[in-house]
Coordinates of C-alpha atoms in Angstrom, one line a residue:
M1 CA -20.2 -7.7 -2.4
T2 CA -18.4 -5.0 -4.3
N3 CA -20.1 -1.8 -5.3
S4 CA -18.8 0.2 -8.3
S5 CA -20.4 3.4 -6.9
A6 CA -18.4 3.3 -3.7
E7 CA -16.2 6.2 -2.7
A8 CA -12.7 5.7 -1.2
R9 CA -11.5 7.7 1.7
V10 CA -7.9 8.9 1.6
T11 CA -5.8 9.2 4.7
E12 CA -2.1 9.8 5.2
V13 CA -1.2 7.1 7.7
A14 CA 2.6 7.7 7.6
N15 CA 4.8 10.4 6.0
G16 CA 3.9 10.2 2.3
I17 CA 2.0 6.9 2.6
Y18 CA -1.8 7.1 1.9
Q19 CA -4.4 4.6 2.8
L20 CA -7.3 4.4 0.2
H21 CA -10.2 2.9 2.2
T22 CA -13.4 1.7 0.4
P23 CA -16.3 0.3 2.5
V24 CA -18.7 -2.1 0.8
G25 CA -21.9 -3.6 2.2
E26 CA -23.5 -3.1 5.5
G27 CA -24.0 -4.8 8.9
K28 CA -22.6 -8.4 9.1
A29 CA -22.1 -8.3 5.3
G30 CA -19.9 -5.2 5.5
F31 CA -16.3 -5.4 4.5
S32 CA -13.5 -2.9 3.5
F33 CA -10.7 -2.8 1.0
N34 CA -7.5 -0.8 1.5
Q35 CA -4.8 0.1 -0.9
Y36 CA -1.6 2.0 0.0
L37 CA -0.1 4.7 -2.1
L38 CA 3.6 5.5 -1.5
V39 CA 4.4 8.9 -3.0
D40 CA 8.0 9.4 -4.2
D41 CA 9.9 10.0 -7.4
A42 CA 8.6 6.6 -8.6
P43 CA 5.2 6.2 -6.8
L44 CA 4.1 2.8 -5.9
L45 CA 0.6 1.5 -5.2
F46 CA 0.3 -1.7 -3.0
H47 CA -2.8 -3.7 -4.2
T48 CA -5.3 -2.6 -6.8
G49 CA -8.6 -3.4 -5.3
P50 CA -11.2 -5.5 -7.1
R51 CA -11.9 -4.6 -10.7
R52 CA -15.4 -3.2 -9.9
L53 CA -13.8 -0.7 -7.5
F54 CA -11.4 0.7 -10.0
P55 CA -13.3 4.0 -10.5
A56 CA -13.1 4.6 -6.7
V57 CA -9.5 3.7 -6.5
R58 CA -8.5 5.8 -9.5
A59 CA -10.4 8.8 -8.1
A60 CA -8.7 8.4 -4.7
I61 CA -5.2 8.3 -6.3
A62 CA -6.1 11.4 -8.3
R63 CA -6.8 13.3 -5.0
V64 CA -3.2 12.8 -4.0
M65 CA -1.3 12.9 -7.4
P66 CA -1.9 12.4 -11.1
V67 CA -2.7 8.7 -11.7
E68 CA -0.3 8.6 -14.7
R69 CA 2.6 9.3 -12.4
L70 CA 2.4 5.7 -11.0
R71 CA 5.5 3.7 -11.7
Y72 CA 4.8 0.5 -9.7
V73 CA 1.7 -1.4 -8.8
A74 CA 2.6 -4.2 -6.3
F75 CA 0.6 -7.1 -5.0
S76 CA 1.0 -9.7 -2.4
H77 CA -0.6 -12.7 -4.2
C78 CA -3.1 -13.3 -6.9
E79 CA -6.7 -12.5 -5.9
S80 CA -9.1 -10.0 -7.3
D81 CA -8.7 -7.5 -4.4
E82 CA -4.9 -7.7 -4.7
C83 CA -4.5 -7.4 -8.5
G84 CA -8.0 -7.5 -10.0
S85 CA -7.8 -4.1 -11.7
M86 CA -4.1 -4.3 -12.6
N87 CA -4.6 -3.9 -16.3
E88 CA -6.9 -0.9 -15.8
L89 CA -4.2 0.8 -13.7
L90 CA -1.5 -0.1 -16.3
A91 CA -3.7 1.6 -18.9
A92 CA -4.2 4.7 -16.8
A93 CA -0.4 4.9 -15.9
P94 CA 1.5 4.0 -19.1
Q95 CA 4.9 3.9 -17.4
A96 CA 3.8 1.7 -14.5
A97 CA 4.8 -2.0 -14.1
P98 CA 3.4 -4.7 -11.8
V99 CA 5.7 -5.6 -8.9
C100 CA 5.6 -9.0 -7.2
G101 CA 7.8 -11.9 -6.1
R102 CA 9.7 -14.3 -8.4
I103 CA 7.0 -17.0 -8.1
A104 CA 4.1 -14.7 -8.9
A105 CA 6.0 -13.3 -11.9
V106 CA 6.1 -16.9 -13.3
V107 CA 2.6 -18.1 -12.4
D108 CA 0.7 -14.8 -12.9
E109 CA 2.5 -13.0 -15.7
D110 CA 0.0 -13.9 -18.4
L111 CA -2.7 -12.1 -16.5
F112 CA -1.1 -8.7 -17.0
D113 CA -0.7 -6.5 -20.0
R114 CA 2.9 -5.7 -19.0
A115 CA 5.6 -8.0 -17.6
P116 CA 6.0 -7.8 -13.8
R117 CA 9.1 -6.5 -12.1
A118 CA 10.0 -9.6 -10.1
L119 CA 11.8 -9.2 -6.8
D120 CA 13.8 -11.8 -4.9
D121 CA 13.3 -12.4 -1.2
G122 CA 15.0 -9.4 0.5
E123 CA 15.5 -7.5 -2.7
V124 CA 15.2 -3.7 -2.4
L125 CA 13.3 -1.5 -4.9
E126 CA 14.4 2.2 -4.9
L127 CA 11.5 4.6 -5.2
G128 CA 13.5 7.8 -4.8
R129 CA 13.9 8.8 -1.1
R130 CA 12.2 5.6 -0.1
R131 CA 13.3 2.0 -0.3
V132 CA 10.9 -0.9 -0.2
R133 CA 12.0 -4.5 0.5
W134 CA 10.2 -7.6 -0.7
L135 CA 9.7 -10.4 1.8
D136 CA 8.7 -13.8 0.5
A137 CA 5.9 -15.4 2.7
P138 CA 4.6 -18.4 0.9
H139 CA 1.2 -19.6 2.1
L140 CA 1.0 -16.9 4.8
P141 CA -1.9 -16.6 5.0
H142 CA -2.4 -18.3 1.6
G143 CA -1.0 -18.4 -1.9
W144 CA 2.2 -20.1 -3.0
E145 CA 3.5 -16.8 -4.4
C146 CA 2.6 -14.7 -1.3
G147 CA 4.9 -11.9 -0.1
Y148 CA 5.0 -8.5 1.4
L149 CA 6.7 -5.1 1.1
F150 CA 8.5 -3.3 3.9
E151 CA 9.1 0.5 3.6
E152 CA 12.2 1.3 5.5
S153 CA 12.0 5.0 6.3
T154 CA 8.6 4.7 8.1
A155 CA 9.0 1.1 9.2
T156 CA 5.7 0.3 7.4
L157 CA 4.9 -3.4 6.7
L158 CA 2.4 -3.6 3.9
C159 CA 1.0 -6.8 5.3
G160 CA -1.9 -7.6 3.0
D161 CA -4.4 -10.2 4.4
L162 CA -2.6 -10.5 7.7
F163 CA -4.8 -9.1 10.5
T164 CA -7.9 -8.9 8.3
Q165 CA -10.8 -7.2 10.2
P166 CA -14.5 -7.5 9.4
G167 CA -16.9 -4.7 9.0
A168 CA -17.3 -1.9 6.4
V169 CA -16.2 1.5 7.8
H170 CA -13.1 1.7 10.0
P171 CA -10.8 4.5 11.2
A172 CA -7.7 4.6 9.1
L173 CA -5.3 4.0 12.0
T174 CA -5.4 2.6 15.5
R175 CA -3.2 1.8 18.5
D176 CA -5.9 -0.6 19.8
D177 CA -5.6 -4.3 19.4
I178 CA -6.4 -5.7 16.0
L179 CA -5.4 -9.2 16.6
E180 CA -8.5 -10.3 18.5
P181 CA -11.0 -9.0 15.8
S182 CA -8.8 -10.5 13.0
E183 CA -8.6 -13.8 14.9
A184 CA -12.3 -13.9 15.4
M185 CA -12.8 -13.6 11.7
R186 CA -10.2 -16.2 11.0
R187 CA -11.8 -18.7 13.4
A188 CA -15.2 -18.1 11.7
M189 CA -14.0 -18.6 8.1
D190 CA -10.5 -20.0 8.3
Y191 CA -8.6 -18.6 5.3
Y192 CA -5.1 -19.5 6.5
A193 CA -3.0 -22.3 5.0
H194 CA -1.5 -23.3 8.3
G195 CA 1.8 -24.1 6.6
R196 CA 4.6 -25.6 8.6
D197 CA 6.8 -22.6 7.9
A198 CA 4.4 -20.0 9.2
P199 CA 6.2 -19.5 12.6
G200 CA 9.5 -18.8 10.8
L201 CA 7.9 -16.5 8.3
L202 CA 6.2 -14.5 11.0
E203 CA 9.5 -14.2 12.8
K204 CA 11.1 -12.9 9.6
L205 CA 8.4 -10.3 9.3
A206 CA 8.7 -9.3 13.0
A207 CA 12.5 -8.9 12.5
T208 CA 11.7 -5.8 10.5
S209 CA 10.4 -4.2 13.7
P210 CA 7.5 -2.5 11.9
R211 CA 6.0 0.6 13.5
L212 CA 3.0 0.5 11.1
L213 CA 1.1 -2.6 10.0
A214 CA -0.7 -1.5 6.8
C215 CA -3.6 -4.0 6.6
M216 CA -5.7 -4.5 3.5
H217 CA -9.0 -5.0 5.3
G218 CA -9.9 -2.8 8.3
R219 CA -7.6 -0.5 10.3
A220 CA -3.9 0.0 10.0
Y221 CA -2.1 -0.5 13.3
E222 CA 0.5 1.9 14.8
G223 CA 2.7 0.6 17.5
D224 CA 4.8 -2.5 18.3
G225 CA 4.2 -4.4 15.1
A226 CA 6.7 -7.1 16.0
A227 CA 4.8 -7.9 19.2
L228 CA 1.5 -8.2 17.3
L229 CA 3.1 -10.5 14.7
G230 CA 4.4 -12.6 17.6
G231 CA 0.9 -12.7 19.0
L232 CA -0.4 -13.9 15.6
A233 CA 2.3 -16.7 15.6
R234 CA 1.1 -17.9 19.0
A235 CA -2.5 -17.8 18.0
L236 CA -1.8 -19.9 14.8
A237 CA 0.3 -22.3 16.8
G238 CA -2.7 -22.9 19.1
A239 CA -4.9 -23.4 16.1
T240 CA -2.9 -26.3 14.5

């Protein structure tokens, strides 16, 4: 599915937060990969993209800032699109470190050329003017080690595979509904773990009152993120 010749589009979706959007494939086979670059004294990239997309991701970062300025490369859980080009990024940014939850630091550490900065549930990482908070979310939607980052100043929830939308090329940002297209994809190829703790975890995420949901596939959502997370909780409850 991935295409090493793809080019990433760069869009500032919140103050100092850039979406790197790479479409791959066409028609029903089309899909997209987003990373989010948080520019600060210690810049952070959330998700790496698949290894084959590294040239596109690196070029996109370089349009915003020198790649070697990166200090943190965070990921939600271990899959190729979350952390597949971690080692390539660590080589390009010699002072950067992986960032993940405590469980991921144990089970995934051997994959990376430098040891991860492991965060506890609720722990804050200072980037300079910005603070990002790690939120454990095991098995939501999948992965024992799964978790997310919340950027406090813009109320941005870097929500990974939640609200995954099909298709290749998307606008960077929308106020329109993203729950129905993401639910249509989930119903077609159910990638959720349907864990018993999902309602409580979604409530925890909603309690951050996000104004921006930074999705990894498709459009980012600007609006009442807590309401959308509540809608997802109800949809999952009806599916179990």
